[in-house]
Structures are given as structure tokens and as C-alpha cells.
Short mmCIF file of C-alpha atoms in Angstrom, two decimals:
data_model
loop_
_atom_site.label_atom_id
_atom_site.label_comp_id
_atom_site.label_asym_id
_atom_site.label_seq_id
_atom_site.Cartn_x
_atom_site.Cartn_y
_atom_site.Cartn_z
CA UNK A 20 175.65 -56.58 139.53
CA UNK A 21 174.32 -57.38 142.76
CA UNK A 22 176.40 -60.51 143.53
CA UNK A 23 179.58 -58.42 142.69
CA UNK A 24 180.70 -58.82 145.83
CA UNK A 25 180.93 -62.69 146.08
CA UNK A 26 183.25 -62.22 143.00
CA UNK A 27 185.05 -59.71 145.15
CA UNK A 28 185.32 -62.80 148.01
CA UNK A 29 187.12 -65.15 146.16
CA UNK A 30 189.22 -62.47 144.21
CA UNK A 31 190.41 -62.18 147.83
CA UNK A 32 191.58 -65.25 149.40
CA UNK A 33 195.14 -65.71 148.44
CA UNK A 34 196.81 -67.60 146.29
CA UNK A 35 200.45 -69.46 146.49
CA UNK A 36 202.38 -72.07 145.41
CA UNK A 37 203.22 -74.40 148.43
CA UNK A 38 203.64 -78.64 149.14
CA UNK A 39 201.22 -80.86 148.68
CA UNK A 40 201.65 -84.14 151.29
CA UNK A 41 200.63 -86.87 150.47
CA UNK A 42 200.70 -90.44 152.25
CA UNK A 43 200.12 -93.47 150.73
CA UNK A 44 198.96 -97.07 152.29
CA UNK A 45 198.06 -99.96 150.54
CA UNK A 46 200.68 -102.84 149.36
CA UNK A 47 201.77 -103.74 145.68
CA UNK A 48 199.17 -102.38 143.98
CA UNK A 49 200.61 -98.84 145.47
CA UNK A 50 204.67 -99.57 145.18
CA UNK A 51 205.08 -101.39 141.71
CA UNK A 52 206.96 -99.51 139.39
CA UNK A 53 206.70 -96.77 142.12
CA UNK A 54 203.17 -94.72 142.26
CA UNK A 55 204.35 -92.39 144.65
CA UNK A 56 207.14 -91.33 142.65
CA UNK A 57 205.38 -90.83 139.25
CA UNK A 58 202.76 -89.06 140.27
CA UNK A 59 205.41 -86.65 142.59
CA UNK A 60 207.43 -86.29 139.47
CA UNK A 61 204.20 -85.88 137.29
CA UNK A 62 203.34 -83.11 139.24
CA UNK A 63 206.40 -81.46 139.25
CA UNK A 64 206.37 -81.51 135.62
CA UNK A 65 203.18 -79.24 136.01
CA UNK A 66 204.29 -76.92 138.80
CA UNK A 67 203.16 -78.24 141.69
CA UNK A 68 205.43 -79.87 144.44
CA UNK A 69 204.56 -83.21 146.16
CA UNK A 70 205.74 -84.79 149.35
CA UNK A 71 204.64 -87.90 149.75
CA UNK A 72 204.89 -91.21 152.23
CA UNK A 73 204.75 -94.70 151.97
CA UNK A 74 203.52 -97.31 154.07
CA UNK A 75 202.52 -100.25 152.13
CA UNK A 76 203.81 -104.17 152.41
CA UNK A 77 202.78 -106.62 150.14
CA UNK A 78 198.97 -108.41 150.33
CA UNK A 79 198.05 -105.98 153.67
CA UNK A 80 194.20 -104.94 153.42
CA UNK A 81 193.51 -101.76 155.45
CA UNK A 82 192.48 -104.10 158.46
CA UNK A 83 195.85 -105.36 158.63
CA UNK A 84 197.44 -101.63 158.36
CA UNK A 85 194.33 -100.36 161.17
CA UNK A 86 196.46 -102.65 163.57
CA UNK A 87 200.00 -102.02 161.97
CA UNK A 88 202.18 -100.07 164.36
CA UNK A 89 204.38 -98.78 161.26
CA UNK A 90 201.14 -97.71 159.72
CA UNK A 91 200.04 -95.91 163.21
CA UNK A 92 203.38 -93.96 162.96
CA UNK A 93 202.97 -93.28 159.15
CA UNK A 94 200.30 -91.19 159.90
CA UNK A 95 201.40 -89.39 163.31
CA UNK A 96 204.53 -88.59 161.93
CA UNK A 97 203.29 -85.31 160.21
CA UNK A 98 200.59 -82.99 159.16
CA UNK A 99 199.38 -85.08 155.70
CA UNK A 100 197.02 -82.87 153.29
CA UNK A 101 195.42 -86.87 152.03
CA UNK A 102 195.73 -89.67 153.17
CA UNK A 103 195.13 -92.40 150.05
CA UNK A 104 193.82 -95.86 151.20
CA UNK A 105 194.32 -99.03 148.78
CA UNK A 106 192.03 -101.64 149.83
CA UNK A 107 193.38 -105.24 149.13
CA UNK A 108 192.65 -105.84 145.20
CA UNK A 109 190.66 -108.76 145.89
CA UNK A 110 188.75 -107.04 149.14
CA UNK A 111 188.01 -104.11 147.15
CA UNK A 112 185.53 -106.00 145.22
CA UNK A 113 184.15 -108.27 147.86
CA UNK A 114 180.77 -107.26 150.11
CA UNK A 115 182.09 -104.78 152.99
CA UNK A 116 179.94 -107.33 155.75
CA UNK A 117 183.07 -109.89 154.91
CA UNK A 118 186.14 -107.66 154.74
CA UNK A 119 185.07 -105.19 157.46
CA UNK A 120 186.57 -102.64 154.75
CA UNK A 121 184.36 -99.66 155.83
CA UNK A 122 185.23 -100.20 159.62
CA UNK A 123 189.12 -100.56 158.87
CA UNK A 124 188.47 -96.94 156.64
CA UNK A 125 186.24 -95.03 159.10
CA UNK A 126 189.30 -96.06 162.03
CA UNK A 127 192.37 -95.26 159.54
CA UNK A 128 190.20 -91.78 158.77
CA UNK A 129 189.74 -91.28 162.88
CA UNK A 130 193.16 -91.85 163.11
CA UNK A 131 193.98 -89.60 160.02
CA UNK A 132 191.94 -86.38 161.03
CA UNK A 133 193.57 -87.06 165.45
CA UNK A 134 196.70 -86.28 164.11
CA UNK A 135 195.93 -84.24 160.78
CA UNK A 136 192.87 -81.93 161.29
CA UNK A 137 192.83 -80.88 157.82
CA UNK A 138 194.03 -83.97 155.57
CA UNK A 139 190.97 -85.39 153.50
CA UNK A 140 190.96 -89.35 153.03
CA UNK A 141 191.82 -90.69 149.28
CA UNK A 142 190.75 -93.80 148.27
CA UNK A 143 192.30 -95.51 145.47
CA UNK A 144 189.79 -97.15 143.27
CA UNK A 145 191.66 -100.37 141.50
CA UNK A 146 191.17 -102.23 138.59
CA UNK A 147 189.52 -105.75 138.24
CA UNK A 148 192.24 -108.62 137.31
CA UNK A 149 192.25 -109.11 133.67
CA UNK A 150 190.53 -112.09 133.20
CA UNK A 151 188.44 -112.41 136.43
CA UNK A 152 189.57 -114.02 139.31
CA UNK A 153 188.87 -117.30 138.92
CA UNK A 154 190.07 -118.55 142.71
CA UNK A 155 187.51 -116.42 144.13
CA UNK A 156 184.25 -116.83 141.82
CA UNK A 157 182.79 -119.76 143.26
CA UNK A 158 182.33 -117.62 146.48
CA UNK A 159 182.20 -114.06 145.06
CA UNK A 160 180.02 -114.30 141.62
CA UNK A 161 181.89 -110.39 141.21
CA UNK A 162 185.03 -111.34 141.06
CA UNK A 163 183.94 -114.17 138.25
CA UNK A 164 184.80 -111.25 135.21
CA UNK A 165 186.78 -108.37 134.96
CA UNK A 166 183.59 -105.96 134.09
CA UNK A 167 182.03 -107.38 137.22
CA UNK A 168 184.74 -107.15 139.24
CA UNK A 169 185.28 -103.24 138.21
CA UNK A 170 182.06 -102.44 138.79
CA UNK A 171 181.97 -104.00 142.33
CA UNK A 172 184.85 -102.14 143.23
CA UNK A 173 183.57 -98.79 141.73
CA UNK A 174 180.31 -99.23 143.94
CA UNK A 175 182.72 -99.94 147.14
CA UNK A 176 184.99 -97.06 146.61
CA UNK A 177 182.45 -94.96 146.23
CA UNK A 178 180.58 -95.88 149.00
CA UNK A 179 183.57 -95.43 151.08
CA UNK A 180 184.53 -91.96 149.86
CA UNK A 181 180.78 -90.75 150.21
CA UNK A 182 180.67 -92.34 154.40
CA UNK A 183 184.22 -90.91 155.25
CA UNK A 184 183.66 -87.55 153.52
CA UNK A 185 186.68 -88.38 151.25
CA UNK A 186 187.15 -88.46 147.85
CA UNK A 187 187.25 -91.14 144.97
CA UNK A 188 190.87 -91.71 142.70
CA UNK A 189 189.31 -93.48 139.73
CA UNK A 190 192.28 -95.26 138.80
CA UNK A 191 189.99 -98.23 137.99
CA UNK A 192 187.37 -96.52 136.08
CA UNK A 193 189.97 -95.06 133.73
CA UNK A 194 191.74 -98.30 133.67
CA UNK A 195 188.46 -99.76 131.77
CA UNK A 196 188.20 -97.15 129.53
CA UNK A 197 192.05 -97.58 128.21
CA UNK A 198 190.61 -101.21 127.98
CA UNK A 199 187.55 -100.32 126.03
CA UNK A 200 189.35 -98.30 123.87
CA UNK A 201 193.04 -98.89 123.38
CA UNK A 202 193.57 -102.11 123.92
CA UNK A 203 196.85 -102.26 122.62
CA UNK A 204 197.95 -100.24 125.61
CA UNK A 205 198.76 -103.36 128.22
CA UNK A 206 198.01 -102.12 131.55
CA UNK A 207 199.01 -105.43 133.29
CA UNK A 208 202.00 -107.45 134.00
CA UNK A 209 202.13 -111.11 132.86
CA UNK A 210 200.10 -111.88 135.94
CA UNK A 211 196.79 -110.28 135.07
CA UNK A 212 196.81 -108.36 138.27
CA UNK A 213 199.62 -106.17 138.92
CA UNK A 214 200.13 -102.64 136.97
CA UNK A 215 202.70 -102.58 134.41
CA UNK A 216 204.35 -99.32 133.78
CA UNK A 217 201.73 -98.14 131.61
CA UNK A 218 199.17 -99.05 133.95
CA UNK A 219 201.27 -97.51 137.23
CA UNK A 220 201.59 -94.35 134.67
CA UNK A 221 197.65 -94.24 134.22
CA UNK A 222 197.16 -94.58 138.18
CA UNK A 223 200.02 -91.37 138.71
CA UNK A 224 197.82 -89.16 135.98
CA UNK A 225 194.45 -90.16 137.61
CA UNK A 226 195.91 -89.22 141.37
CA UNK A 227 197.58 -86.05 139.76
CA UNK A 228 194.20 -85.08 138.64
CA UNK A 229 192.43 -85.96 141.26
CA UNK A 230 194.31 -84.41 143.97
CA UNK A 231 194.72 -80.58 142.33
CA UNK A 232 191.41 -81.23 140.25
CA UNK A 233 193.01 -79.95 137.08
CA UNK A 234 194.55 -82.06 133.90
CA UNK A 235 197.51 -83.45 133.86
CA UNK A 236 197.50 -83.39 129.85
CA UNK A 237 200.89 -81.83 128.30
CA UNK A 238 202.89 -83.30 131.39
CA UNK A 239 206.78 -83.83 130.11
CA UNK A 240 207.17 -86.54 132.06
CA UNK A 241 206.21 -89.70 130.27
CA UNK A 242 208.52 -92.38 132.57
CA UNK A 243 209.64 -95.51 130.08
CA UNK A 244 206.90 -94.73 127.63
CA UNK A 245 206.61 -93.62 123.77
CA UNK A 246 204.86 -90.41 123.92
CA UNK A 247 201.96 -91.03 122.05
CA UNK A 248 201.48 -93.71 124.82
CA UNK A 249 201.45 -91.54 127.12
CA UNK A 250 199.51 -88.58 125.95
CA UNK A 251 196.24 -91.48 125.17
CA UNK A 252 196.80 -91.94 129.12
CA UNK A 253 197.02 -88.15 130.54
CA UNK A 254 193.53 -87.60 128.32
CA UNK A 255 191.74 -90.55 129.44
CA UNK A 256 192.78 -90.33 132.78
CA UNK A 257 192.04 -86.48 133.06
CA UNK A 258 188.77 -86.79 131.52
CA UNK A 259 187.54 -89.69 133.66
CA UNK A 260 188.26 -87.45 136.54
CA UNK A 261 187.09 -84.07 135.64
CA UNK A 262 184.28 -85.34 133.57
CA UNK A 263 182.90 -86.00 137.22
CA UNK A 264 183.17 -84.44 139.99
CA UNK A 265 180.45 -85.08 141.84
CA UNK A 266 180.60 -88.73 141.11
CA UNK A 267 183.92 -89.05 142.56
CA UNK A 268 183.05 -86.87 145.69
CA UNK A 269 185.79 -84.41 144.40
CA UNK A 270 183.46 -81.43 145.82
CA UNK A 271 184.12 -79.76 148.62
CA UNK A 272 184.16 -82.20 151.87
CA UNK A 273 180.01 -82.69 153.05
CA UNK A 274 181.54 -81.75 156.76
CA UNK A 275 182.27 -78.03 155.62
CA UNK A 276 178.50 -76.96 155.49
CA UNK A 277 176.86 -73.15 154.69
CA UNK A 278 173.57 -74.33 155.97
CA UNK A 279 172.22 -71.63 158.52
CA UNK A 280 171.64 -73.31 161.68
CA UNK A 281 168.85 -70.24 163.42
CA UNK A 282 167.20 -67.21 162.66
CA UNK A 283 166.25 -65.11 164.83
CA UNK A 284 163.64 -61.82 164.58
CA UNK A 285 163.35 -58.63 165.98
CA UNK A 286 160.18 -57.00 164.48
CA UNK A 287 158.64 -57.79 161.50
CA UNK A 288 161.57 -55.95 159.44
CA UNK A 289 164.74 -57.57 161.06
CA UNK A 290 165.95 -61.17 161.05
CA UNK A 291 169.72 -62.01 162.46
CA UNK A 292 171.10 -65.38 160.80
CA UNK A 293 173.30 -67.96 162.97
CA UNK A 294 176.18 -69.82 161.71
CA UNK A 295 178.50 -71.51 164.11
CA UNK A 296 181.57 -72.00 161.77
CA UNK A 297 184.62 -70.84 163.08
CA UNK A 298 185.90 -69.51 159.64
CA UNK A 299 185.20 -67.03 157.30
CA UNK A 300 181.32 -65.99 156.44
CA UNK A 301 179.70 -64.35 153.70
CA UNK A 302 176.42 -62.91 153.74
CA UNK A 303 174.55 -61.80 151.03
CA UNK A 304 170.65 -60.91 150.49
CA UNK A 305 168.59 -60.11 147.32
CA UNK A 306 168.14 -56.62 148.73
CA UNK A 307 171.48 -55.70 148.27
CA UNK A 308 172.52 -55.63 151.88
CA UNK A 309 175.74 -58.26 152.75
CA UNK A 310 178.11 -58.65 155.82
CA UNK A 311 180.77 -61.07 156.86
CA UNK A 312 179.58 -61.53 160.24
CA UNK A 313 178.81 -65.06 161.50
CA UNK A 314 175.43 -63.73 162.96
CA UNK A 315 174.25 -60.75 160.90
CA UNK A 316 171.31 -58.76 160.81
CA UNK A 317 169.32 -57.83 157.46
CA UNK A 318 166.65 -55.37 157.74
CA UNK A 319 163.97 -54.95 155.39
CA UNK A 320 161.72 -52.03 154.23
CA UNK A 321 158.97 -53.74 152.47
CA UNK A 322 157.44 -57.44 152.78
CA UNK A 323 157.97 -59.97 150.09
CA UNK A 324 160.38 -62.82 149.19
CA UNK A 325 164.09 -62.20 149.53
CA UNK A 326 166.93 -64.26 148.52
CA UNK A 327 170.20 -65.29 151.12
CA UNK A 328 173.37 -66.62 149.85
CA UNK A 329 175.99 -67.96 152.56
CA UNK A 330 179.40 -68.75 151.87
CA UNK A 331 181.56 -70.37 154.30
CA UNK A 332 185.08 -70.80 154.08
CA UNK A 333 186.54 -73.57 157.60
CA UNK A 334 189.50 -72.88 158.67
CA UNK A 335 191.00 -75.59 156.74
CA UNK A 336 190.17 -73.61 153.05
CA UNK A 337 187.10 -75.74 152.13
CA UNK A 338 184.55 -73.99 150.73
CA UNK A 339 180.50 -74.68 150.78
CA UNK A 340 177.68 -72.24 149.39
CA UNK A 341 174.16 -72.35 150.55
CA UNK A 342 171.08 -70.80 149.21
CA UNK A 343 167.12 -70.13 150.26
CA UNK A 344 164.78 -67.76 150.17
CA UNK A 345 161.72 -67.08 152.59
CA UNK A 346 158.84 -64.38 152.82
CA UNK A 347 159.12 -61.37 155.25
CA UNK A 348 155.51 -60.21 155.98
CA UNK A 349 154.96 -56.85 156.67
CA UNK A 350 153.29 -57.47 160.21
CA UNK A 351 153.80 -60.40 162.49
CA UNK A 352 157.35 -61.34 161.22
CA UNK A 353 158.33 -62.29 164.53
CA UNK A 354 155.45 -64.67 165.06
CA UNK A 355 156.69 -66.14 161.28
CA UNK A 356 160.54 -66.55 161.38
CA UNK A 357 161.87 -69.78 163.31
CA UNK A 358 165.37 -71.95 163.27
CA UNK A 359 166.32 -73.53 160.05
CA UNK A 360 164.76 -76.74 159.90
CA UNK A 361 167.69 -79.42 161.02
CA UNK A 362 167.66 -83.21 160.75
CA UNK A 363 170.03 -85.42 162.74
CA UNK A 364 170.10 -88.79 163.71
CA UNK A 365 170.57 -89.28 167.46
CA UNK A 366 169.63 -93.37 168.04
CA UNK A 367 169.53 -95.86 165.65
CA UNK A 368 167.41 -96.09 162.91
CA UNK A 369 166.02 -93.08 163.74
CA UNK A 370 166.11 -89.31 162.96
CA UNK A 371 165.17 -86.14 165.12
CA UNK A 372 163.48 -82.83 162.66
CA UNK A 373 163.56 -79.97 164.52
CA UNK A 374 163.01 -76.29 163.68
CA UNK A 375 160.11 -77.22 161.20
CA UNK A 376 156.94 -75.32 160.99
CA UNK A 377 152.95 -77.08 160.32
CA UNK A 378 152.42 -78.04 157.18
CA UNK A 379 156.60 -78.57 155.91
CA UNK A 380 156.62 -81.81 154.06
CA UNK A 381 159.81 -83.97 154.79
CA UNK A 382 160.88 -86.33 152.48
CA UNK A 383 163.93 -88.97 153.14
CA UNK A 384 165.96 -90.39 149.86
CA UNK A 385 168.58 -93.04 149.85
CA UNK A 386 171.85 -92.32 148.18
CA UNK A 387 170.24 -93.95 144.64
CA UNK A 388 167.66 -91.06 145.12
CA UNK A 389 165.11 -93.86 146.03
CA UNK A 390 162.26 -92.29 148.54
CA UNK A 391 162.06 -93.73 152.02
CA UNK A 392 159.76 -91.69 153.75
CA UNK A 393 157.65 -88.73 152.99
CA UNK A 394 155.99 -87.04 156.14
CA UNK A 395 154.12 -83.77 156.69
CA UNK A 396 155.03 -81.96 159.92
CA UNK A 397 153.67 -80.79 162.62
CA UNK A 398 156.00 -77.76 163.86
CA UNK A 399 158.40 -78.49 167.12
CA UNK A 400 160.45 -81.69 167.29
CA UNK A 401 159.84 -85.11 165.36
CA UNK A 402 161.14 -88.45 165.76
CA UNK A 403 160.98 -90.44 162.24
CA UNK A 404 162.49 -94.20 161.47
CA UNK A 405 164.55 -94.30 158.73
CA UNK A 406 167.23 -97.09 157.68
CA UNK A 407 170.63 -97.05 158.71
CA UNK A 408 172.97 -95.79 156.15
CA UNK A 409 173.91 -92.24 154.21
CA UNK A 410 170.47 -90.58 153.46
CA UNK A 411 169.67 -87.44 151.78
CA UNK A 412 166.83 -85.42 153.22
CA UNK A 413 164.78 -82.42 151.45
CA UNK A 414 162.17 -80.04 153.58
CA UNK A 415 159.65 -78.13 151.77
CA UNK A 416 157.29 -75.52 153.14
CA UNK A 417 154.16 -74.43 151.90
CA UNK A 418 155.39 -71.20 150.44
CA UNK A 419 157.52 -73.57 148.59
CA UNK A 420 161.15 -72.49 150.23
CA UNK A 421 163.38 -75.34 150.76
CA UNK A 422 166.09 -76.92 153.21
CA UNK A 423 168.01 -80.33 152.00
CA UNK A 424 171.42 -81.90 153.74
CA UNK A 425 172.54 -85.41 154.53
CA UNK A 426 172.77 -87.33 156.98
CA UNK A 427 174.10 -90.38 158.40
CA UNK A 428 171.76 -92.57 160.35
CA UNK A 429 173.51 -95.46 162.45
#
């Protein structure tokens, strides 16, 4: 087969048991009937040890723990793998212009990746309370009913994850399924808000899942529960996971990126590829040639259109696979080859294309796959307004080849 060797790749990269760290900060959401500890002992049920920290005081919303000293310390005092991040159960749900939620994340994720290169942020979706919060619905119409108030925090975990490059725990989403479908199974404690052990249980099975991306059905430990209990809870909550991936940013981080950033030609039969990643590369082309190189050179004997695969691997293990094609003429190659089309966003409201030939049509989507703008260009370097916000950008060229990537525009 003539992708053998990408098989060959992965066959390669070693595998071994080792400790997973994990840190924890939120408030009682996070320490009743101890999270940390079911989900370690969860885990070890499985095979899989877990380290984990705890820094998380009653009522503290990740503002108070941006300017918490202990919190500071927390995460200095070691090299973390994730670093989960409980948001206030009322905050969760409320707009992110009130709260200042996203800047207290994006700071605790600086301060997270200063002293951890490698850790990825986790951010602990809740659950709504179970009859609404009535205290706060004449102010926040979301937090008026408990579907309202799940879905509200859904969209602002999400949103979170997706502009820290982190990744979603669902707790919350599989909390409303065990609602929607066993309601015998009482999640909360007699004040409507607070996990009882079922519901702490539920939250340990969704982070076990989350965090090695495999179920955590068949686990032996089962903490104060009947065992039928508990085996409704490891399905629900490994299917809400693994069901979705891409939902709950559980892919690969969007900062490890295959995307070639230059070509380069040397007669119409030779092209060299650029990558600047300092980690490992893997080159392959529909004409059977491949290298692990960062910069490699294909030749070619004939024109026509040839297919590239890049994998990257950073030096932190994440992996990201890119894919394109383009058309090697048999004369003038040099004249036809140019960088990879890039877009970036420089100023504010406003995004720089370079690398693009005549006649590439851009077009600009919002995270809801909504089109903003749709441009043709005119080779060199463009300027463009867009909205500020994560947006998703797509480059076509008339011989139909494509370049796509996202981008953050302030």
C-alpha cells in the first residue's frame, strides 16, 4: 500500500504506562464527596495512575483563584499534564461580558502553559441547579430553568475550551442525560445544587473518559453505590464523551498544526516543503516518495496532480495531519509554485492573507459555520475586516486545491 509507511510511523512511537497529573481548581462543586479522589481511584481501577492537586475553596469563580496566591502556587508547584478549571456554578451560565470568565481562563491558561509547557487546560462543564435558579432569573432569563441553564453553560464551556485550545469535561451534558433518562438516579443533594455521590460518581467517569479518551465502562470501583447504579453511569458518561470528540475539543490541541508554511521550487520537477515545528515530521507524496525531514525535497518525473500528507508530532506528543494536493506542470514550475497561503490576524478586526495567488477565493466562517466574508484575491498580501472572535477560514484556488485553518482575530 502506498501509505504503509504512515502505519509504520505510529507503529513506532512508543508506548508506556506512566502518571497522569492532574490539578484541579474550582470550589464545592470540585471537593464534595471528593472528585479528585474518585476519578484517581476510577482510574486505577482501569490501569492507569493519577496524581492529582487541589486548589479549590468554597464559592471562588476563576477570577477570584486568577488573583489567589495559593492558586498561583498550585500551579508552579509542578509540571501538571491538565489543568481542570470549574467556573462558579452560577457564572458558568451567566454572559462572559459580566463574569469576565474568558479573561480569568485565558490568564489561569498563561499562567498554566509559564510553568507547564505541555499541560492542556480542562474545563469542567457543570450541571444547571435542579429546579432553576430562581434568585438569579429576574436578571439572567438562563438561569430561570434547569434546561436553560444547561444549555447556557454548555455554550460557555465550549466556547472557552475552543479560545484556550483546551478541552471540554461534559460532566453537565451527561448529567442531563441521566436526567432524561433515569430519573430515579438523584444526582443532587437536598439543595438542588450540589452533587450527591451519584452525581460526584458521574463527574469522576466523565473526567476519566475525557482525560485518556477511552471508557471507563467495567471499572470495579463503584464508591457507595449499588452496581447497577453505577454501570447506568460509566455508559452514559462514556458515551456522552466519546460519542463526540470534536464537540468537546477532545482532538488534538488547534496549536499543534501540520499545515506547510512555504514551498519552494527548483525547476519545474522539484519543490522543497517548509515546516518550522521543532518535532517530528512526516512526509509523504502520492508518488511514492516520503522523508522525515522538516524541509524535504520531492522530485517529479512527469506533470500532473500529486497528493502530500504531513504529519507532525510537537515535542509535547500531540499529533496533527494535514493534507493537499497541487499540479506540477511540466515547464514553468518555478514560475507556478509559491508559499502556502497563510491567514493571521495582526490588528484588530482585521486579517492579513498572504502567500495567495490571482484568482484564490477566500472565504471567512464563524464558529456556527455562518459566512462572513467571501473575497477573490489578487496574489501578494491582503488586508480583510473580519469580526473579532474564533473564525474559521477556507482558500480555494482555481484548480480547485485547498488551504483552511483558524484563526483568532482580536
Amino acid at each position: 500500500m502506498r501509505f504503509a509507511p504512515f502505519a509504520l510511523l505510529l507503529a513506532s512511537l512508543p508506548v508506556c504506562a506512566q502518571q497522569t497529573d492532574v490539578l484541579f481548581i474550582g470550589n464545592s462543586y470540585t471537593t464534595a464527596n471528593d472528585l479528585p479522589s474518585m476519578f484517581r481511584q476510577i482510574a486505577l481501577s482501569l490501569g492507569d495512575t493519577v496524581n492529582t492537586g487541589v486548589q479549590a475553596p468554597g464559592g471562588y469563580t476563576l477570577m477570584d483563584h486568577l488573583y489567589a496566591p495559593a492558586t498561583q502556587s498550585a500551579i508552579a508547584s509542578q509540571q501538571w499534564d491538565y489543568v481542570v478549571l470549574q467556573e462558579q456554578s452560577q457564572y458558568g451560565a451567566m454572559p462572559m461580558g459580566n463574569t469576565f470568565s474568558d479573561v480569568a481562563a485565558t490568564s489561569l491558561t498563561y499562567a498554566m502553559n509559564e510553568s507547564s509547557e505541555c499541560a492542556s487546560p480542562v474545563f469542567y462543564m457543570t450541571w444547571g441547579r435542579k429546579n432553576g435558579d430562581a434568585s438569579s432569573c429576574m436578571w439572567y432569563p438562563d438561569l430561570c430553568t434547569y434546561d436553560s441553564m444547561q444549555q447556557a453553560l454548555r455554550n460557555n464551556y465550549i466556547q472557552l475550551a475552543v479560545e484556550n485550545e483546551g478541552y471540554v469535561s461534559p460532566v453537565g451534558w451527561a448529567w442531563k442525560q441521566v436526567r432524561d433518562t433515569h430519573p430515579g438516579i438523584e444526582l443532587y443533594q437536598a439543595d438542588e445544587s450540589h452533587p450527591s455521590v451519584a452525581g460526584t460518581y458521574l463527574a469522576a467517569c466523565v473526567f476519566y473518559c475525557t482525560l485518556f479518551k477511552q471508557s471507563c465502562v467495567g471499572t470495579s470501583f463503584v464508591s457507595s453505590l449499588q452496581p447497577d447504579s453505577a454501570a447506568i453511569l460509566q455508559a452514559i458518561a462514556s458515551s456522552t464523551v466519546l460519542d463526540s470528540l470534536d464537540t468537546w475539543n477532545l482532538n488534538e490541541p488547534g496549536s499543534t498544526d501540520a499545515t506547510v508554511t512555504g514551498m519552494s521550487g527548483d525547476g519545474w520537477n522539484a519543490v522543497t516543503l517548509h515546516h518550522f515545528g521543532q518535532g517530528q515530521h512526516w512526509w509523504i507524496c502520492s508518488n511514492g516518495q516520503s522523508s522525515t525531514d522538516a524541509n524535504p525535497t520531492f522530485t517529479f518525473t512527469t506533470g500532473g496532480t500529486y497528493t502530500f500528507t504531513h504529519v507532525y508530532i510537537d515535542p509535547c506528543g500531540h499529533m496533527d495531519t494535514d493534507t493537499w494536493t497541487f499540479e506540477v506542470y511540466a515547464t514553468g514550475i518555478g514560475e507556478q509554485l509559491a508559499a502556502r497561503p497563510t491567514v493571521i490576524a495582526v490588528d484588530q478586526g482585521l486579517l492579513t492573507i498572504s502567500g495567495g495567488s490571482n484568482g484564490d477565493r477566500l472565504e471567512v466562517f464563524d464558529m456556527q459555520g455562518r459566512l462572513l466574508r467571501s473575497v477573490t484575491l489578487n496574489g501578494g498580501t491582503s488586508l480583510l475586516p473580519c469580526p473579532s472572535g474564533i473564525a474559521l477560514w477556507r482558500i480555494t484556488s482555481p484548480m480547485q486545491a485547498h488551504w483552511n485553518g483558524k484563526v483568532f482575530v482580536p
